[in-house]
Amino acid sequence: MKALFQLLFLAVFFLTIISCGTSKSIQNKPQLDGYNKAIPVVNKLSKTTFSTGNSFFLKNKQNLWELYVEGDPLERGMAIGSLTDSLLYKQQKVFFNKINELLPSKFKQNTLKTFLKWYGRELYLNVPEEYKTEIYGISEYSSHDFDNIAPPYLRSLYLHASHDIGHALQDLALVGCSSFAAWGEKSEDGNLILGRNFDFYAGDDFAKDKIVAFINPKEGHPFMMVTWAGMIGAVSGMNKEGLTVTINAGKSKIPLVAKTPISILTREILQYASTIDEAIAIAKKRKVFVSESIMVGSANDGKAIIIEVTPNNFGVYEVPNSNQLICTNHFQSAELKNDKRNQFQIENSHSKYRYDRMEQLFDVNHKINPQIASNILRNKEGLNNFPLGYGNEKALNQLIAHHAIIFKPKERLVWVSSNPYQLGEFVCYDLNKVFENRNSNEAIVSLQEENLNIPKDTFMETTQYSDYEKFRVEDGKIDTFLENKKDLSLDFAKKYQSLNPDYWGVYYKIGLYFYQKRHYQLAQEQMEKALTKEITTLPEKEEIQKYLKKIKRKLP
């Protein structure tokens, strides 16, 4: 079971990055004819500021990287690759080191490669040529240190499907992304406002170097998105027409072949749609291989909708007679809400709990503005303000977020959270100013609108936050103790639990330790205490109840 879990966990984050494809996919090369093939010359202006032509890359004082690129697909890709090459190497090294950690056996690694060689056989047929060309440009700056895994271009291409294949093979990627929109009477000024938490977690190192990218393409609309080195797909973004996209994973069956990655579909919507109808038309023409909710906000339409896509179905959800829209990780459209997998998701996951919590917060916040939106995204309590313990996936703020983001589409304003999680300062950008006739003679400085930034969360200054960071370290130690069945002291156990006393997991894990050591009375006490807390999912609660039944049979 342990080996299976490791394999599936690996699949979630890294599956497609080690595929070498079938012969046709290996031989396929993107379209390069007619594009600017000039090699970028990068100027290093400081340790954290670089430029080439009109494009540049810098780290701002909130430690967010800001990237501005323009041109045709190859030009953009080469600019991105040349400006971010050191960061690209760092991100890939983090990924591949994780492979060695989780799957040290060369035999298992080769078995997985063989499987992926077959699985990714059609991916290249379902990514638009423009984006394959852009990915190719980036891959020209990808390190050859990882060529044993796959050649640079294929490695870069398959990375773009890791989100999809991960949550298709095991819903581990459904860690709880939450999003919302408000307009009309529900918005402070009547204009559309949206917010989202992107709770994708691939390790602390992965989240350190997030990029706020501003892309000015030769064709289509200029747009921004929050991303990471090497990633051209969109998980959260807004274009200059005031159209926004965010994605929330849904319950999927295991597909037999890779198709269009969701982030590539949403990138296409960002670049080429200016209205909700145009976004829907783009989504309908692509074949996806997992189930996903795509929230689309539109300044031109003055509202937001959710496009729900699956490999075999398609739905659009609009709220009737309402000025608010909420999305977690289950479907709401007439076409998909009664699907068996969706109903299973509602019953067994934490999606509905977070949905209900957001409804509560909307009920007490009658007029949503950017500050209130950030408060909602940072909320750590459960229904009726019940303490969940920190890091509980039932919370809107699970303290694992890669980023949070807030949009004001009509004003073309966007706020992006800075580390840690969504607790740091929300940095504001004005797309009208960002894309206003840029030229290489301009001083290269942060693009933020500092006077509109939202301050960091005061939670960061508390003992509870400090204890949570200590808890994360100790929680990793507990996992190691349990895995290796090592001894731990009672003082260690008490200290561990005191760092996060409202979290059910600290009692379950110590109970599991006592169970392993056959101290059944102590195990029972811990398991019963865990049941007094808000347990993340129904299967986890049932697991504790099963242990209690086993324990009672072993007690005299």
Phi, psi and omega in degrees: 000320179299315180296322179295316179299317180298319181295318181289321178299317177300317181301323183303315187257338191231004190309302188285345185285346181249012176282139176253003173073171173277177186300320181294319181290327178294320184279341183293133175235143181289168180285121180244344183296139176086359180256161179287111183263012181298135179284124181296141173255115185266129175259124177268106184272335175198185180297336185231021179223126183222151179216155169209116185059229178275353183270151180205168183213124181213159174254127180273179186289344175272005179069024168267136172278135176246127182238127173237123177223157180212168175117194179281174186304315180292319179301315180296313182299316180295321179295314179299313182298315183290326182280331187247016190302319181292323178289323177299317178298316182299315182295317180292325178296320177301315181297312187284332173295326178294325177300311180297326180290315185275334183223070185292338182290124177297326179298314180294321178298316180293325176297317179295320178299318180298316178299314183290332176302321177280320188293322184269020189296338183245005183300317183296338179280346188244009173252124181307144183306320181303318184281330173297322179294317179296317178297320178300316180301317178296318185296339176298342180248014178275139184296144175277001178297339184250018182294340176293340178275312176186155177299155188308313183295312180295322178300315180293321180296312184289335175303329184287352177252006185295323177301314184293309184292327178301307184279351173282317183282328173203135188285033179294333180285350178278059184278358170117041175298135181230140181215160181206163175217149177217145178204176179059228184294342182273350180255145184302318181253006180087346181272157181298136173222138181229154176213154178203148168255128175258096187267047175272124184237119176233030179106153182299321181297325181296322186277349185293324190247055177288151184240130169265105187259134176244113187249124179245086187283157178294327177237141180095189185268140169299148183204165173239157174203157174262129188210197177215167187304129177090350185261117177257352176288160183249126172253332175211126180189168177216141178258174185290347174277357181081029176254132183244153172223141168217152184239142176229125182292146175243178181286126184237151166270162181287117179282160181268347182201146179286139177239227180277121176299142182302319183294333176286320176299313181291330174297318180295321177297314180302317186281332190236358181251142175238351179224167178298317180299320179293323177295316179298318181298319178294316181297324182291333186274352182256145176264117179260167180234009171221173180261134186208147170259128178245108176278127181241121173254147185220121175295322181293330179263343178070024181200181178228152176223172175239123172268122181250119184239142172222170178300334187235005184208167184207132178216155175234128181248121173240141180278121180282131175054042181215157179245021177219149181222131182235140180220130172239245184233034171223158185273153183232349183288157179301328183288333190234346187296332181264005177301140184301319180294322179293318178295323176298318180299316180298318184285324191254348182253185178261010184297310182295324179300313179294323177300312181295323178296319180293323176300318177300315181293327175291326180294325182269346176248094190288332182230111185276129171231176183302319180296315178295322178301317179294324178297320179295315181294333181268359186293131186248356184268163179267193179305137181058030178063025179294134180289123183265347194083150184278136182093005179286130184288354173282346180279149172296320176257099183272002181057040172222000192302137169292318175197161167238156184211146179231135180241141164238089191299317183299322181275352183061033178256144178218141177242130181242131181289151173248163184297154001274144178053229175252024184271334182288178180304136172275117185267128185264140175228143178249109185295331178299320180283321183301317186260021183270093172047058179287147174214163187291350180274349180289148174294139181267103180225168179305141182273002186289155172260087192300327182290347180256001181298150177261128185299159178296159180289130179295344176303332181297340182266004186265161174296325181299321178293316179300318179294323180297318179296322175293321180300319181300321178293312182293328179296323176295323178294318179301317179301320179293317177303314182293319182295318183264000179055046178271163178278146172225153183277156177295328177297319178297316181298316180295318179296316178303312182290328181291339181285337181209064194292340181269358184268126184300327187296332182290332179275323177297315184291321176291324175298321178294322177298312179296325178296316178299324182273003179065026172267076194291327179295315178294322178298318180299316180300317182290317180296320179293324177292323178301323181290345177277351180261172180275102184279142192300310184226162177299314178302323179291322176295318179295327177298316178296318180296325176294318178297320180297323177295318178296317182297315182296329177289335183269342180283149179292000000 
